Structure formats: structure tokens, C-alpha cells
PDB file of N, CA and C in Angstrom:
ATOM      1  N   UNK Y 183     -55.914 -20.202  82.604  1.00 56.00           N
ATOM      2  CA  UNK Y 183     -55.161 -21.415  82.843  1.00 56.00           C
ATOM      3  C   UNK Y 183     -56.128 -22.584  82.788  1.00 56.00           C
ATOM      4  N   UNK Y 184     -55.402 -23.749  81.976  1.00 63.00           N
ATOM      5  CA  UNK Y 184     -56.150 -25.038  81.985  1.00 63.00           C
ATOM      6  C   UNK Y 184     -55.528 -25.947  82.759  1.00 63.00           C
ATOM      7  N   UNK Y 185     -56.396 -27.243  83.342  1.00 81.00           N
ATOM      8  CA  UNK Y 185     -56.168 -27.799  83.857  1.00 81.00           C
ATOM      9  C   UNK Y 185     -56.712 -29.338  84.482  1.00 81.00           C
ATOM     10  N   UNK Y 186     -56.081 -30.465  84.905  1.00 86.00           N
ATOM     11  CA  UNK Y 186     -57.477 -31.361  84.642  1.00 86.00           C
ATOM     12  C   UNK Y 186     -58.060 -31.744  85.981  1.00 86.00           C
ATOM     13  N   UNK Y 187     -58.744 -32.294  85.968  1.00 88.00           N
ATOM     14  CA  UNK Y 187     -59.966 -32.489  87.724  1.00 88.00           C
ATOM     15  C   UNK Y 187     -58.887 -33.620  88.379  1.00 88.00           C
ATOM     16  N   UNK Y 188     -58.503 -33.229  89.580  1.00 86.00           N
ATOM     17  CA  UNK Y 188     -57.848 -33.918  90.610  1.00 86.00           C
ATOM     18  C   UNK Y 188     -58.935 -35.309  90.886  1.00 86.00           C
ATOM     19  N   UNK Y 189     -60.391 -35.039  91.159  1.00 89.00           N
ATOM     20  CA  UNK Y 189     -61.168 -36.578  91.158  1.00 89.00           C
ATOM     21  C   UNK Y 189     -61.229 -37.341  90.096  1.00 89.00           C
ATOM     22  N   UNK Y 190     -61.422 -36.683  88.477  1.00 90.00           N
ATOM     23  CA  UNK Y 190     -61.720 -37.401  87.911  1.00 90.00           C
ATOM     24  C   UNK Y 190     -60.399 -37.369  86.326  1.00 90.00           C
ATOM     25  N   UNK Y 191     -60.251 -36.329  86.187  1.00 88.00           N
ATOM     26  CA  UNK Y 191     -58.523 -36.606  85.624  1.00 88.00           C
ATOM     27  C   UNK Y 191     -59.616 -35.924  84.228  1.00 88.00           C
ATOM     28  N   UNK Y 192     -61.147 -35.141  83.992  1.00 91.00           N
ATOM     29  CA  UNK Y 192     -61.417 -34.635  82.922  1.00 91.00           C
ATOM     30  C   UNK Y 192     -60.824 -32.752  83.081  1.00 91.00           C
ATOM     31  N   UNK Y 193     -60.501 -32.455  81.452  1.00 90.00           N
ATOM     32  CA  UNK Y 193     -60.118 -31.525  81.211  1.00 90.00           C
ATOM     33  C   UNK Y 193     -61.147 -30.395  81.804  1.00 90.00           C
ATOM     34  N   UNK Y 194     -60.511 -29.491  82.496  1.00 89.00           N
ATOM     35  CA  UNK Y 194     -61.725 -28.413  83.657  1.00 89.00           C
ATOM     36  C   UNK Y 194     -61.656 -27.004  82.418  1.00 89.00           C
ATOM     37  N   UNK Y 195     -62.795 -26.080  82.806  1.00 87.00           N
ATOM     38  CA  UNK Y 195     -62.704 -25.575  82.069  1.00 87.00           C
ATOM     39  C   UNK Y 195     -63.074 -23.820  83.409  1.00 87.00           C
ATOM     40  N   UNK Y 196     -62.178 -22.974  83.133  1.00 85.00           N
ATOM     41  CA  UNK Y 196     -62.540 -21.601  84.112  1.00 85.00           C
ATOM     42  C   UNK Y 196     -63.768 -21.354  83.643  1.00 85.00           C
ATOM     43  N   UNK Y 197     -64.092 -20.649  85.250  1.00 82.00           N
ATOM     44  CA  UNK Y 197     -65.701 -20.232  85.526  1.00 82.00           C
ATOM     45  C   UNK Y 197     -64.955 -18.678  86.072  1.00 82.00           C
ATOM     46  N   UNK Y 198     -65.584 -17.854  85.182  1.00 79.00           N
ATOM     47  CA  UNK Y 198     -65.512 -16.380  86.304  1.00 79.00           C
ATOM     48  C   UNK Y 198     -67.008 -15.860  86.518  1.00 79.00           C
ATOM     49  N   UNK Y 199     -66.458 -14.530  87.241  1.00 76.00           N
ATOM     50  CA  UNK Y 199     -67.411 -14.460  88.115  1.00 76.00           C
ATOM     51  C   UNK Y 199     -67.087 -13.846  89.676  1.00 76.00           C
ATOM     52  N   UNK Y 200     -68.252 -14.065  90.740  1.00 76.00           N
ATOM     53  CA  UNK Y 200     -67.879 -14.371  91.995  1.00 76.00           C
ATOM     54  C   UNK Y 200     -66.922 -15.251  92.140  1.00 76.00           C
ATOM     55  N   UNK Y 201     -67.198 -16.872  91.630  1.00 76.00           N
ATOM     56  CA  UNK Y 201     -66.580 -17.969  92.483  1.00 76.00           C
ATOM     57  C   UNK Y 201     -65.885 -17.970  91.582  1.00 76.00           C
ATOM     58  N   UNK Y 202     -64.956 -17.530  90.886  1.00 79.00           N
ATOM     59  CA  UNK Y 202     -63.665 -17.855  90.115  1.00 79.00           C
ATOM     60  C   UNK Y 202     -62.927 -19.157  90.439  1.00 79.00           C
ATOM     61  N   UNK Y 203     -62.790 -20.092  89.444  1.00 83.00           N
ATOM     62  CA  UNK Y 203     -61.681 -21.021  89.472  1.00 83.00           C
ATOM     63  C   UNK Y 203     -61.944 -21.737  88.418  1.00 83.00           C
ATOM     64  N   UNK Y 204     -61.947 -23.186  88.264  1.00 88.00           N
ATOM     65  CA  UNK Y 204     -61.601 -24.205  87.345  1.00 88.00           C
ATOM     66  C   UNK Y 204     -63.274 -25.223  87.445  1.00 88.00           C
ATOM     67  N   UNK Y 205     -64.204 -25.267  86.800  1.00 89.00           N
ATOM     68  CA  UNK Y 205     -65.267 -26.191  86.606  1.00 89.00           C
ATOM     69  C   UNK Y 205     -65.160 -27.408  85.508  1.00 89.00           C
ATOM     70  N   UNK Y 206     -64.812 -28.663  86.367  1.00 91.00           N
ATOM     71  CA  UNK Y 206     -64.781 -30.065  85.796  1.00 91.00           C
ATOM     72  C   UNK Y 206     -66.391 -30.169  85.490  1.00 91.00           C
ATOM     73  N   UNK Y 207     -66.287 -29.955  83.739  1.00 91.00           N
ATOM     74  CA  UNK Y 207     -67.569 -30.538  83.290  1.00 91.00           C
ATOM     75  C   UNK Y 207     -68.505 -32.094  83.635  1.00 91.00           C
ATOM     76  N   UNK Y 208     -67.426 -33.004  84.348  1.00 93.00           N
ATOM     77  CA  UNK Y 208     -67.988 -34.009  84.232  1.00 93.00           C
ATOM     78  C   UNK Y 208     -68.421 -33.963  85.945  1.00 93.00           C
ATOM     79  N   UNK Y 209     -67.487 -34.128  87.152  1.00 93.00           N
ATOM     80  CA  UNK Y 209     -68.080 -33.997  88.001  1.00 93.00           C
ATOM     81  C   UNK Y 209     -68.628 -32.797  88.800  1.00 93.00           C
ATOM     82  N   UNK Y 210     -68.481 -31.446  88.130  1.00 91.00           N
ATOM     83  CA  UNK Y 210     -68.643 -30.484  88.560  1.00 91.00           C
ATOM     84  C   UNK Y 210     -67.839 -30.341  90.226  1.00 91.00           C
ATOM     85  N   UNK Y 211     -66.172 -31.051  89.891  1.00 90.00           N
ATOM     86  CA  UNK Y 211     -65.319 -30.373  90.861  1.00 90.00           C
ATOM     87  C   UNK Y 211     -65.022 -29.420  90.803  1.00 90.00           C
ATOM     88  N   UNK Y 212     -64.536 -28.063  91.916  1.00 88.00           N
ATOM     89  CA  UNK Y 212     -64.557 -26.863  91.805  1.00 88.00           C
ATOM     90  C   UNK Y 212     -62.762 -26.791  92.265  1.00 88.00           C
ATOM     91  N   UNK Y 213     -61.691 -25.869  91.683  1.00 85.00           N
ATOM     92  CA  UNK Y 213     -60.870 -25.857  92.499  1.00 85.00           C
ATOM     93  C   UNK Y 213     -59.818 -24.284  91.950  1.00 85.00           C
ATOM     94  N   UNK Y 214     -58.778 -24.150  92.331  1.00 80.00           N
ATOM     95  CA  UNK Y 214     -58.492 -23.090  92.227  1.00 80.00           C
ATOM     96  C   UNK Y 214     -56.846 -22.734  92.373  1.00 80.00           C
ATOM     97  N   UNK Y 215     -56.321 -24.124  91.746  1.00 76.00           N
ATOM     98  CA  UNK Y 215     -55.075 -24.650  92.224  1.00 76.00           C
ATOM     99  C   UNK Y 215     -53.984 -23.957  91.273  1.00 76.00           C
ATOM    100  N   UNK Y 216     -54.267 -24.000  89.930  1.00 76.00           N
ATOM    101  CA  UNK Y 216     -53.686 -22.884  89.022  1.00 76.00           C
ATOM    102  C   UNK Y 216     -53.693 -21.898  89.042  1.00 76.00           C
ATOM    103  N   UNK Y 217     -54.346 -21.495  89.824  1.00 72.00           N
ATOM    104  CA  UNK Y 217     -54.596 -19.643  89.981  1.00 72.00           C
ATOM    105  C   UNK Y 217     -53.721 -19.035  90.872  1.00 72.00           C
ATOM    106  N   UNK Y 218     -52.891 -19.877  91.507  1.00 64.00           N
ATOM    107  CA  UNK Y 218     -52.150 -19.880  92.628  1.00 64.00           C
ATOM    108  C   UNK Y 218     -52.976 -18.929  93.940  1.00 64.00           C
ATOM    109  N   UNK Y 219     -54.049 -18.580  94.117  1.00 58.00           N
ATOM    110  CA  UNK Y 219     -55.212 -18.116  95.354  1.00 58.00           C
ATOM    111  C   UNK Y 219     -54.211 -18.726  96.445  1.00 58.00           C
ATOM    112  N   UNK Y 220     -53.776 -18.108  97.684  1.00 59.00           N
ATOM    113  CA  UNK Y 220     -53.425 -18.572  98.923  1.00 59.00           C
ATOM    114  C   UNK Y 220     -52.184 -19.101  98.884  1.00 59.00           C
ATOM    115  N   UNK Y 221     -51.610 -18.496  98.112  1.00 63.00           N
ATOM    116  CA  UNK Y 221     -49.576 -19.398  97.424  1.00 63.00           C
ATOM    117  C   UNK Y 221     -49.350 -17.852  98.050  1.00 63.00           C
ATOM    118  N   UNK Y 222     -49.156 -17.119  98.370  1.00 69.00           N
ATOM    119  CA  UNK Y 222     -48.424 -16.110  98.245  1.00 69.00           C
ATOM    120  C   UNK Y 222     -47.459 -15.838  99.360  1.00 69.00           C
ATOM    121  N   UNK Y 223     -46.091 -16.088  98.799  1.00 72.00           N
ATOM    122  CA  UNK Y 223     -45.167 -16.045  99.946  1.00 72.00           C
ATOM    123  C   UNK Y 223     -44.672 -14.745 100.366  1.00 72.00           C
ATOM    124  N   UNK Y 224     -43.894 -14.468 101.575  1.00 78.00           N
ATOM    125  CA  UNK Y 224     -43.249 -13.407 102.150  1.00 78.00           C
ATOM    126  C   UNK Y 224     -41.956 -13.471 101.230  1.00 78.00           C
ATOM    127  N   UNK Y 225     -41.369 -12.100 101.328  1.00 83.00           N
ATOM    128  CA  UNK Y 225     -39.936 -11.939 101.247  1.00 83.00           C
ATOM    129  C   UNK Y 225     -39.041 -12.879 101.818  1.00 83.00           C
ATOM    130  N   UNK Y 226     -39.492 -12.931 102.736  1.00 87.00           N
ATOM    131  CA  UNK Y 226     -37.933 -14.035 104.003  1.00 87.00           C
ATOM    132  C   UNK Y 226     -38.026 -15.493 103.560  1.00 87.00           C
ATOM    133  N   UNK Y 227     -40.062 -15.843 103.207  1.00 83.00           N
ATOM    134  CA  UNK Y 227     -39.869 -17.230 102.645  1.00 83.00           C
ATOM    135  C   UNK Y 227     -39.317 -17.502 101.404  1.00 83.00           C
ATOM    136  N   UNK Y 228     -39.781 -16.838 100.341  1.00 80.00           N
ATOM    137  CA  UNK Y 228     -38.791 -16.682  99.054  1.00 80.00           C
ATOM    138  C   UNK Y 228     -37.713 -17.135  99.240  1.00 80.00           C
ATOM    139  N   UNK Y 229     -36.720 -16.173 100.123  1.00 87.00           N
ATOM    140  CA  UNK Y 229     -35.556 -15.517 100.428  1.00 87.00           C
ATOM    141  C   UNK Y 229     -35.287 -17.282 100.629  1.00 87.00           C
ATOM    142  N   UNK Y 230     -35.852 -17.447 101.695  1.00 87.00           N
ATOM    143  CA  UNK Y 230     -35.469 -19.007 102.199  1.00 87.00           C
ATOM    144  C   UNK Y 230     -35.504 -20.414 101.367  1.00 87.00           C
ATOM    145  N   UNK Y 231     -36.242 -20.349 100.880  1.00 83.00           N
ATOM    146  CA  UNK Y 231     -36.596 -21.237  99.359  1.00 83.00           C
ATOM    147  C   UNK Y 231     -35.303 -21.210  98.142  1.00 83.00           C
ATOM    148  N   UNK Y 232     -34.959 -19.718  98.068  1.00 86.00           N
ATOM    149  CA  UNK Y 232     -34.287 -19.521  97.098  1.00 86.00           C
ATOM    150  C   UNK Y 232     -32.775 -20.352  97.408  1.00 86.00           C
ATOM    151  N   UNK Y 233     -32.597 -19.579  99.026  1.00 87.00           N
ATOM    152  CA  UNK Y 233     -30.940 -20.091  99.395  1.00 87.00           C
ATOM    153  C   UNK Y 233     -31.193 -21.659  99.644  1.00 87.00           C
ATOM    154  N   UNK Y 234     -32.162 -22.429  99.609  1.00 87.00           N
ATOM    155  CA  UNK Y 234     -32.220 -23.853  99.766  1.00 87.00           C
ATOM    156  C   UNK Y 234     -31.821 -24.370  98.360  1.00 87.00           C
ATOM    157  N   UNK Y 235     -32.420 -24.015  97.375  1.00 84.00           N
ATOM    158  CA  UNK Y 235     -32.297 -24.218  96.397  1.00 84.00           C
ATOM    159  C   UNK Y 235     -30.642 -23.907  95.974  1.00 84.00           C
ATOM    160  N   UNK Y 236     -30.317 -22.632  96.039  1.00 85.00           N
ATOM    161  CA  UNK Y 236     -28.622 -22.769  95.780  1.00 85.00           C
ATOM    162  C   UNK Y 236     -27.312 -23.460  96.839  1.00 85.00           C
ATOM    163  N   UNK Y 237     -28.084 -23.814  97.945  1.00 84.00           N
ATOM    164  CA  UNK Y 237     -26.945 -24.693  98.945  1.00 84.00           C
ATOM    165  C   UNK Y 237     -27.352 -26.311  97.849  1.00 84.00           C
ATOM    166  N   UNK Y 238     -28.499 -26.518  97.279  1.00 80.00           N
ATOM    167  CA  UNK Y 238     -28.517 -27.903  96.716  1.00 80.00           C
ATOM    168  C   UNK Y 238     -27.852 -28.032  95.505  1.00 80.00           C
ATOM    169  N   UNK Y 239     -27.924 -26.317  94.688  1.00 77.00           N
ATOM    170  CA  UNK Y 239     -26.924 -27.111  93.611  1.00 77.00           C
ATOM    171  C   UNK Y 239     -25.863 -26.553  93.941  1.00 77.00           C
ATOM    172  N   UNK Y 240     -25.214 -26.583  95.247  1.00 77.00           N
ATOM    173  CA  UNK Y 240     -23.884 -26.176  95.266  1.00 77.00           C
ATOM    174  C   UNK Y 240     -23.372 -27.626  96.344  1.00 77.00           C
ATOM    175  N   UNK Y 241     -24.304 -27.884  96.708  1.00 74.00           N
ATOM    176  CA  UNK Y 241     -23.647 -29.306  97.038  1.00 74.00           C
ATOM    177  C   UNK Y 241     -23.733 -30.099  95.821  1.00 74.00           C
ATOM    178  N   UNK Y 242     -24.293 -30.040  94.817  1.00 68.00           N
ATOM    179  CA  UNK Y 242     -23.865 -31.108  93.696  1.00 68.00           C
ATOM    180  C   UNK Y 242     -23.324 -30.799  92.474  1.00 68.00           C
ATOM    181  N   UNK Y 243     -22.531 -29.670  92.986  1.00 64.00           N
ATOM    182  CA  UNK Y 243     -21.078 -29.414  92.000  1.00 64.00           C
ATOM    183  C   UNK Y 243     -19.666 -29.491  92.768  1.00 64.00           C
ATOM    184  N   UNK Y 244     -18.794 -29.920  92.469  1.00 51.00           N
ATOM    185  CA  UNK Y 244     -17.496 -30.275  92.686  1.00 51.00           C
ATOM    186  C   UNK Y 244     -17.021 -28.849  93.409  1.00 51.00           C
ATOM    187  N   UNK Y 245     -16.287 -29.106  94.600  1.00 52.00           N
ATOM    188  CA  UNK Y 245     -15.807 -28.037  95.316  1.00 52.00           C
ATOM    189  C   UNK Y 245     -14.482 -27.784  94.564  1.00 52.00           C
ATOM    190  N   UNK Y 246     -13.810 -28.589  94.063  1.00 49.00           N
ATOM    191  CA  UNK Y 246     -12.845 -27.392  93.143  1.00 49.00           C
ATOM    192  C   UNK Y 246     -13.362 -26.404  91.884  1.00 49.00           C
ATOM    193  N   UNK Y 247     -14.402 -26.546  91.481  1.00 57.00           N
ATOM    194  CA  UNK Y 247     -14.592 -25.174  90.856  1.00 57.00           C
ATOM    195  C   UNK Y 247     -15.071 -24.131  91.444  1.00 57.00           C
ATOM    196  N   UNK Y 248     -14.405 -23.762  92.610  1.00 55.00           N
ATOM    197  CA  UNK Y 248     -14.596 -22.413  93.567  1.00 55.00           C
ATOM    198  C   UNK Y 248     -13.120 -22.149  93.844  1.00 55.00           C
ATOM    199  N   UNK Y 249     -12.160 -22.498  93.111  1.00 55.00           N
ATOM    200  CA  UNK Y 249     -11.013 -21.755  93.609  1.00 55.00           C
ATOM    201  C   UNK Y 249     -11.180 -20.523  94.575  1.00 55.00           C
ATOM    202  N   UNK Y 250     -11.627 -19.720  94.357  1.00 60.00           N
ATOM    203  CA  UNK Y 250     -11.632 -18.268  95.035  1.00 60.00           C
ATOM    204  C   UNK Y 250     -12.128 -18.484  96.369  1.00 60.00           C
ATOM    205  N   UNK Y 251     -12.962 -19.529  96.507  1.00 57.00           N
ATOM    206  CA  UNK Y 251     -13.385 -20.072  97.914  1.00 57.00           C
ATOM    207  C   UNK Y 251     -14.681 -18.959  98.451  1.00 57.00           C
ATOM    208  N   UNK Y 252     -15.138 -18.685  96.979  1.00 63.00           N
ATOM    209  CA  UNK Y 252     -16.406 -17.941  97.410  1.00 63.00           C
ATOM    210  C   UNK Y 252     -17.895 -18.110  97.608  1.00 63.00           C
ATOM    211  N   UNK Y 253     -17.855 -19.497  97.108  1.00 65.00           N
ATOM    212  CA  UNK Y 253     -19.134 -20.192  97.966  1.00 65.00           C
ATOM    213  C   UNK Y 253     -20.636 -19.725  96.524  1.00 65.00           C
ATOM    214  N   UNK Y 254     -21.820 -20.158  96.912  1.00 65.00           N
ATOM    215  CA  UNK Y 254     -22.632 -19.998  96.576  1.00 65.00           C
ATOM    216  C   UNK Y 254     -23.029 -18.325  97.168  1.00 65.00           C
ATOM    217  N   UNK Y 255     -24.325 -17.329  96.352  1.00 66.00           N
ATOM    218  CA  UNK Y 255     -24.276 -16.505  97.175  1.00 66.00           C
ATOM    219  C   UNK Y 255     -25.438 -16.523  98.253  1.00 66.00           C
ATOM    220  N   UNK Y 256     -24.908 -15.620  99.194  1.00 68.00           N
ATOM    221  CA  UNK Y 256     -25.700 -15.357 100.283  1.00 68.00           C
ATOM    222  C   UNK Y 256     -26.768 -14.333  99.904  1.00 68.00           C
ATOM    223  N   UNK Y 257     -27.540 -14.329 101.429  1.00 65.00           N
ATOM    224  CA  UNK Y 257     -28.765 -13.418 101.332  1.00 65.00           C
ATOM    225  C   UNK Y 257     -28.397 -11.587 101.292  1.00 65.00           C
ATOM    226  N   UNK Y 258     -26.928 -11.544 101.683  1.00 67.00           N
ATOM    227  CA  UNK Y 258     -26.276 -10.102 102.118  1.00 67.00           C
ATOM    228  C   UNK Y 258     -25.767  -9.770 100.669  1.00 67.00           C
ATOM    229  N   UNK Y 259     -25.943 -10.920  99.694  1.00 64.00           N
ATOM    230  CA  UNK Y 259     -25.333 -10.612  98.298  1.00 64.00           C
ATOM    231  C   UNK Y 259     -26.411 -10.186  97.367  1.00 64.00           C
ATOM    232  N   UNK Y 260     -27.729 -10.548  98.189  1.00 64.00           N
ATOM    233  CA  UNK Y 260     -28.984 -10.161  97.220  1.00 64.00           C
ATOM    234  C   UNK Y 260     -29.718  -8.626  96.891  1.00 64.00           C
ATOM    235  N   UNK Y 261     -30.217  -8.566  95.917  1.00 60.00           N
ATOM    236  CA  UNK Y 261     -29.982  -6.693  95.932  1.00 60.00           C
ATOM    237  C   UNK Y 261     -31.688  -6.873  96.197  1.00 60.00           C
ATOM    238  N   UNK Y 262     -32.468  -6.197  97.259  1.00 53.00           N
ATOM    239  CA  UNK Y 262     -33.849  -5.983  97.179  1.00 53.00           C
ATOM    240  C   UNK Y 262     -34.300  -4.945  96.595  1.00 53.00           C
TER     241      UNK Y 262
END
């Protein structure tokens, strides 16, 4: 993954190795933001993220196209 230096806005280029991540040739910033390192969510947060995301686009669609009155789905509708 490429990506550009948060201080200085030059194109970074990966370093592997031990210190794995992203080396900005110009200021030699180090970072590791594309690699997603330390992103890693739980099941329940997912879970929670996901149903936020479908209560938002179900508040910004018109409640008559649910005739059936079945709503967006729930977490009891999700298959793990």
C-alpha cells in the first residue's frame, strides 16, 4: 500500500523488515496507517457499526417502501 506523509503531503514509500510501515523519503516520517496495525475490531463492534450504518440508510428512505412493515434488518437476522 501507497500513501502520502501526513507532515509533509510527499509520496511514502514501504519499508519492511522489523519496523514495517510507510518511509516519507523527504522527512523520514514513519507511520503505519494503511496497514490498518491496531484497527482490528470485535464481532459486537462490527456488529454495531454495521446496524448504525443500516438505521442511517433506513432513515433516509421513505417509510412507505416497507409496506410489510419489516424494517431494516436486525442483528437476530444476521447469520454468523
Amino acid at each position: 500500500m501507497r500513501c502520502s506523509c501526513r507532515r509533509c503531503g510527499t509520496y511514502m514509500i514501504q519499508s519492511e523488515g522489523n519496523n514495517f510501515g510507510c518511509v516519507c523519503p523527504e522527512c523520514l516520517n514513519r507511520c503505519r496507517d494503511c496497514m490498518g496495525t491496531n484497527t482490528v475490531m470485535s464481532p459486537e463492534e462490527l456488529h454495531a457499526v454495521l446496524a448504525a450504518r443500516i438505521r442511517a440508510d433506513a432513515d433516509d428512505e421513505d417509510s412507505a417502501d416497507d409496506p410489510e412493515g419489516m424494517g431494516p434488518p436486525t442483528q437476530d437476522d444476521w447469520i454468523d
